[in-house]
Coordinates of C-alpha atoms and ligand atoms in Angstrom, one line a residue:
M40 CA 2.5 -92.5 -36.1
T41 CA 5.9 -91.3 -37.2
V42 CA 6.1 -88.5 -39.7
S43 CA 8.6 -88.8 -42.6
D44 CA 11.2 -86.1 -43.2
T45 CA 9.4 -85.0 -46.3
E46 CA 6.0 -84.7 -44.5
A47 CA 7.7 -82.6 -41.8
Q48 CA 9.3 -80.5 -44.5
A49 CA 6.0 -80.0 -46.4
A50 CA 4.2 -79.0 -43.2
V51 CA 6.4 -75.9 -42.9
L52 CA 7.2 -75.4 -46.7
G53 CA 10.8 -76.0 -45.7
G54 CA 13.9 -76.3 -47.9
Y55 CA 12.8 -73.4 -50.2
D56 CA 16.3 -71.9 -50.4
D57 CA 17.5 -75.0 -52.2
A58 CA 14.3 -75.9 -54.0
S59 CA 13.6 -72.5 -55.5
R60 CA 16.9 -72.7 -57.5
L61 CA 15.1 -75.1 -59.8
R62 CA 12.4 -72.6 -60.8
Q63 CA 11.2 -69.6 -58.7
V64 CA 14.5 -67.8 -57.9
H65 CA 15.0 -67.0 -61.6
D66 CA 12.1 -64.5 -61.3
R67 CA 14.1 -62.5 -58.8
D68 CA 16.8 -60.9 -61.1
W69 CA 14.4 -61.0 -64.1
V70 CA 12.1 -58.7 -62.0
L71 CA 14.8 -56.6 -60.3
D72 CA 16.4 -55.9 -63.7
R73 CA 13.3 -53.9 -64.5
V74 CA 13.5 -51.6 -61.5
T75 CA 14.6 -48.2 -62.7
G76 CA 15.7 -45.0 -60.9
D77 CA 16.4 -44.7 -57.2
P78 CA 13.4 -46.3 -55.4
E79 CA 12.9 -45.5 -51.7
V80 CA 10.2 -47.9 -50.7
L81 CA 9.6 -51.4 -52.1
L82 CA 6.9 -53.8 -51.1
D83 CA 7.2 -57.6 -51.9
L84 CA 4.0 -59.6 -51.6
G85 CA 4.3 -63.3 -50.7
S86 CA 7.9 -62.5 -49.8
G87 CA 8.8 -66.1 -48.9
I88 CA 12.2 -66.4 -47.3
G89 CA 13.2 -62.8 -48.3
Q90 CA 15.4 -63.6 -51.3
L91 CA 14.0 -60.8 -53.5
L92 CA 14.0 -58.3 -50.6
G93 CA 17.7 -59.0 -49.9
A94 CA 18.7 -58.7 -53.5
A95 CA 16.8 -55.4 -53.9
L96 CA 18.4 -53.9 -50.8
D97 CA 21.9 -54.8 -52.2
R98 CA 21.2 -53.4 -55.6
H99 CA 19.5 -50.2 -54.5
P100 CA 21.2 -48.3 -51.7
S101 CA 18.4 -45.7 -52.2
L102 CA 15.9 -48.1 -50.6
R103 CA 15.2 -46.9 -47.1
L104 CA 12.5 -49.4 -46.6
A105 CA 11.9 -52.9 -48.1
V106 CA 8.6 -54.5 -46.8
G107 CA 7.6 -58.1 -47.1
L108 CA 4.1 -59.5 -46.6
E109 CA 3.9 -63.3 -46.2
R110 CA 1.4 -65.8 -44.7
S111 CA 3.8 -68.5 -43.6
E112 CA 5.2 -68.0 -40.2
H113 CA 8.1 -70.3 -40.9
R114 CA 9.0 -68.5 -44.1
L115 CA 8.8 -65.2 -42.3
A116 CA 11.2 -66.5 -39.6
E117 CA 13.7 -67.6 -42.2
A118 CA 13.4 -64.2 -43.9
A119 CA 13.9 -62.4 -40.7
G120 CA 17.2 -64.3 -40.1
R121 CA 18.4 -63.7 -43.7
L122 CA 17.5 -59.9 -43.6
A123 CA 18.7 -59.1 -40.1
P124 CA 21.9 -57.5 -41.4
Y125 CA 19.8 -54.8 -43.1
G126 CA 18.3 -53.6 -39.8
A127 CA 15.7 -50.9 -39.9
R128 CA 15.6 -50.9 -43.8
V129 CA 13.4 -54.1 -43.6
A130 CA 9.9 -54.6 -42.2
L131 CA 8.2 -58.0 -42.4
H132 CA 4.5 -58.5 -41.7
R133 CA 2.5 -61.6 -41.4
A134 CA -0.5 -61.1 -43.7
D135 CA -3.0 -63.0 -45.8
L136 CA -3.0 -61.5 -49.3
T137 CA -6.6 -62.7 -49.9
G138 CA -7.5 -59.8 -47.6
P139 CA -4.4 -57.6 -47.2
P140 CA -4.3 -55.1 -44.3
P141 CA -3.8 -51.4 -45.2
L142 CA -0.2 -50.3 -44.6
P143 CA 1.0 -46.7 -44.0
H144 CA 3.4 -46.8 -47.0
R145 CA 3.3 -45.7 -50.6
A146 CA 5.7 -47.8 -52.7
D147 CA 7.8 -46.8 -55.6
V148 CA 7.9 -50.5 -56.6
V149 CA 5.6 -53.4 -55.6
T150 CA 6.8 -56.9 -56.6
M151 CA 4.9 -60.2 -56.5
T152 CA 6.6 -63.3 -57.9
S153 CA 5.1 -66.7 -58.3
V154 CA 2.3 -66.0 -55.9
L155 CA -0.9 -64.8 -57.7
H156 CA -2.3 -68.3 -58.4
W157 CA -2.5 -68.9 -54.6
L158 CA -5.0 -66.0 -54.4
Y159 CA -7.4 -67.3 -57.0
P160 CA -10.3 -66.6 -57.3
V161 CA -10.1 -63.3 -55.3
E162 CA -7.0 -61.8 -56.9
H163 CA -9.0 -58.6 -57.4
R164 CA -8.6 -57.9 -53.7
V165 CA -4.8 -57.8 -53.8
L166 CA -4.8 -56.0 -57.1
G167 CA -6.9 -53.2 -55.7
W168 CA -4.7 -53.0 -52.7
V169 CA -1.6 -52.7 -54.8
R170 CA -3.1 -49.9 -56.9
D171 CA -3.9 -48.1 -53.6
H172 CA -0.4 -48.5 -52.2
L173 CA 1.6 -47.4 -55.3
A174 CA 3.3 -43.9 -55.0
P175 CA 2.6 -41.6 -58.0
G176 CA 4.7 -43.0 -60.9
G177 CA 5.3 -46.2 -59.1
S178 CA 5.2 -49.6 -60.8
F179 CA 4.0 -53.1 -60.0
L180 CA 6.2 -55.9 -61.3
L181 CA 4.3 -59.2 -61.3
T182 CA 5.2 -62.7 -62.5
T183 CA 2.5 -65.2 -63.4
Y184 CA 2.8 -68.8 -64.5
H185 CA 0.8 -70.3 -67.4
P186 CA 0.8 -74.1 -67.6
A187 CA -1.3 -75.7 -70.4
R188 CA -4.5 -77.1 -69.0
D189 CA -6.8 -80.0 -70.0
G190 CA -10.6 -80.3 -69.9
H191 CA -10.4 -80.9 -66.1
G192 CA -8.4 -77.7 -65.6
F193 CA -5.3 -79.9 -64.8
G194 CA -1.8 -79.0 -66.0
G195 CA 1.7 -78.5 -64.7
E196 CA 2.1 -80.0 -61.2
D197 CA -1.5 -81.4 -61.3
D198 CA -0.4 -83.9 -64.0
I199 CA 2.6 -85.0 -62.0
V200 CA 0.4 -85.5 -59.0
R201 CA -2.1 -87.5 -61.1
D202 CA 0.8 -89.8 -62.3
A203 CA 1.9 -90.2 -58.6
L204 CA -1.6 -91.1 -57.5
A205 CA -1.9 -93.6 -60.4
D206 CA 1.4 -95.1 -59.3
L207 CA -0.2 -95.6 -55.8
G208 CA -3.2 -97.4 -57.3
T209 CA -5.8 -94.5 -57.9
A210 CA -7.4 -94.6 -61.4
P211 CA -6.2 -91.5 -63.3
E212 CA -9.8 -90.7 -64.4
S213 CA -10.9 -90.5 -60.8
V214 CA -8.3 -87.9 -59.7
P215 CA -10.3 -84.8 -60.7
G216 CA -13.2 -86.1 -58.5
L217 CA -10.7 -86.8 -55.6
F218 CA -9.4 -83.2 -55.8
D219 CA -12.9 -81.9 -55.8
D220 CA -14.0 -84.0 -52.8
H221 CA -11.1 -82.5 -50.8
G222 CA -11.5 -78.9 -52.0
V223 CA -8.2 -79.0 -53.9
L224 CA -8.3 -76.7 -56.9
P225 CA -5.9 -77.8 -59.7
I226 CA -3.0 -75.3 -60.0
A227 CA -3.6 -75.0 -63.7
T228 CA -7.1 -73.7 -62.8
R229 CA -5.7 -71.3 -60.3
T230 CA -3.3 -69.9 -62.9
R231 CA -5.6 -68.0 -65.2
P232 CA -4.8 -67.9 -68.9
A233 CA -2.8 -64.8 -69.9
D234 CA -5.7 -63.2 -71.9
E235 CA -8.1 -63.6 -69.0
L236 CA -5.5 -62.2 -66.6
A237 CA -4.8 -59.3 -68.9
E238 CA -8.5 -58.4 -68.7
L239 CA -8.5 -58.6 -64.8
L240 CA -5.3 -56.6 -64.5
G241 CA -6.7 -54.0 -66.9
Q242 CA -9.4 -53.1 -64.3
F243 CA -6.7 -51.7 -62.0
F244 CA -3.6 -51.1 -64.1
T245 CA -2.2 -50.0 -67.4
V246 CA 0.2 -52.7 -68.8
E247 CA 3.3 -50.7 -69.6
E248 CA 5.3 -53.7 -70.8
Q249 CA 5.4 -57.5 -70.7
W250 CA 7.9 -60.1 -71.2
E251 CA 7.8 -63.9 -71.4
R252 CA 10.3 -66.7 -70.7
E253 CA 10.1 -70.5 -70.3
A254 CA 10.6 -71.9 -66.8
V255 CA 12.2 -75.3 -67.3
V256 CA 12.6 -77.6 -64.3
T257 CA 15.3 -80.3 -64.4
V258 CA 16.4 -82.7 -61.6
R259 CA 19.2 -85.1 -61.0
D260 CA 17.1 -87.8 -59.3
A261 CA 13.7 -88.6 -57.8
A262 CA 14.7 -87.4 -54.3
Q263 CA 15.4 -83.9 -55.6
Y264 CA 11.9 -83.6 -57.2
E265 CA 10.3 -84.9 -54.0
H266 CA 12.1 -82.2 -52.1
F267 CA 11.1 -79.5 -54.7
H268 CA 7.5 -80.5 -54.5
A269 CA 7.4 -80.5 -50.7
A270 CA 9.1 -77.1 -50.5
T271 CA 6.9 -75.5 -53.2
F272 CA 3.5 -77.1 -52.7
G273 CA 3.7 -78.2 -49.1
D274 CA 0.9 -80.6 -48.3
Y275 CA -1.6 -78.8 -50.6
Y276 CA -2.0 -82.0 -52.8
A277 CA -1.1 -84.5 -50.1
T278 CA -4.3 -83.7 -48.2
V279 CA -6.3 -85.7 -50.7
L280 CA -4.8 -88.8 -48.9
E281 CA -5.1 -90.1 -45.4
P282 CA -2.1 -89.1 -43.3
A283 CA -0.8 -92.7 -43.3
H284 CA -0.4 -92.6 -47.1
R285 CA 1.3 -89.2 -47.4
A286 CA 5.0 -90.3 -47.1
A287 CA 4.4 -92.8 -49.9
F288 CA 2.7 -90.0 -51.9
F289 CA 5.7 -87.7 -51.7
R290 CA 8.0 -90.5 -52.8
A291 CA 5.7 -91.2 -55.7
V292 CA 5.7 -87.6 -56.8
G293 CA 9.5 -87.7 -56.8
R294 CA 9.4 -90.8 -59.0
A295 CA 6.8 -89.2 -61.3
G296 CA 9.0 -86.2 -61.7
W297 CA 12.1 -88.3 -62.3
E298 CA 10.3 -90.4 -64.9
R299 CA 9.5 -87.3 -66.9
Q300 CA 13.1 -86.1 -66.6
R301 CA 14.3 -89.5 -68.0
R302 CA 11.8 -89.6 -70.8
R303 CA 11.7 -85.9 -71.9
G304 CA 15.0 -84.5 -70.5
R305 CA 13.1 -82.2 -68.1
V306 CA 10.4 -82.5 -65.6
S307 CA 8.3 -79.5 -66.8
A308 CA 8.4 -76.4 -68.9
M309 CA 5.9 -73.6 -68.9
P310 CA 5.6 -69.9 -69.9
V311 CA 6.1 -67.3 -67.3
R312 CA 5.0 -63.7 -67.9
L313 CA 6.4 -60.6 -66.3
W314 CA 4.1 -57.7 -66.3
K315 CA 5.1 -54.1 -65.6
L316 CA 2.0 -52.3 -64.5
T317 CA 1.2 -48.7 -63.4
A318 CA -1.9 -47.7 -61.5
R319 CA -5.0 -46.7 -63.5
S320 CA -6.8 -43.8 -62.1
G321 CA -10.5 -44.3 -61.8
G322 CA -10.2 -48.1 -61.7
T323 CA -13.4 -50.2 -61.3
A324 CA -12.7 -52.0 -58.0
Ligands
SAM224 C1 6.0 -70.1 -54.7 S1 6.3 -69.1 -53.2 C2 7.0 -67.6 -53.9 C3 7.9 -66.9 -52.9 C4 8.7 -65.8 -53.5 N1 7.8 -64.7 -53.9 C5 9.5 -66.2 -54.6 O1 9.3 -65.8 -55.8 O2 10.4 -67.1 -54.4 C6 4.6 -68.5 -52.9 C7 4.6 -67.7 -51.6 O3 3.3 -67.1 -51.4 C8 2.9 -67.3 -50.0 N2 1.5 -67.2 -50.0 C9 0.6 -68.1 -50.6 N3 -0.7 -67.7 -50.3 C10 -0.6 -66.6 -49.6 C11 -1.5 -65.7 -49.0 N4 -2.9 -65.9 -49.1 N5 -1.1 -64.6 -48.3 C12 0.2 -64.4 -48.1 N6 1.2 -65.2 -48.7 C13 0.8 -66.2 -49.4 C14 3.5 -68.6 -49.7 O4 3.6 -68.8 -48.3 C15 4.8 -68.6 -50.4 O5 5.9 -68.1 -49.6

């Protein structure tokens, strides 16, 4: 069986440099604008292709070490290429943040943008790890996405995927069961509501400040949304289908996104929160 370009892209979460311009990259400067003083060590968790690390190193000559932890081998390789000019100021580690390994660093700043939902329901593990790796007075800058959710825990990208599956002949009401059968948790379930998250964060950190913005995704055509979906979600959702149907699925997701763009003037919009956190002494976990 031949694999389509989008399937090959999704398998390695490729094309993120382009795709992230539609949504995720806006977190980078939003977060880095909140870094104060002259940090020496920064840790970025789920560091992707190294965009935040590179920008932090440019902004802060004081940084002697910028460390990225990331699970995807392909993303780490892309980050290593991008960050090679910074030499020994960069360290990249392959790590699974659902059980992060101890590191010999204490960071002035820890960042994590657009990642926490992938760690559901064991986010407490990374939160405890961050608390233990912050230098005294250090801060944790975290962004979290909060799509509205329905009674099935669907929202955001889940709704677009449900439209795409309906386009391919699946009854919309059977989509939650299909997800369940394949162990796919809706993203809107993974992204905890802000009040629930505040309670979880409060076990480890003091919330010093928080800000909110709306992340609006717009596209010029269906192909651009197909590309964005494959770069961002990989084959997370596509696994609910047999391999022979996945190329058609990615095309249908592109069409579903484009249909929203045509009808509403945007594919999606959802609140994003930026939390500035400091370690709580005597935390519970
Ligand atoms: C939406 S991207 C965000 C990347 C980057 N932080 C940004 O804001 O552009 C989510 C990243 O988290 C990584 N990721 C997801 N689950 C992970 C895990 N369990 N451990 C480590 N990294 C993970 C993915 O590989 C991906 O690079």
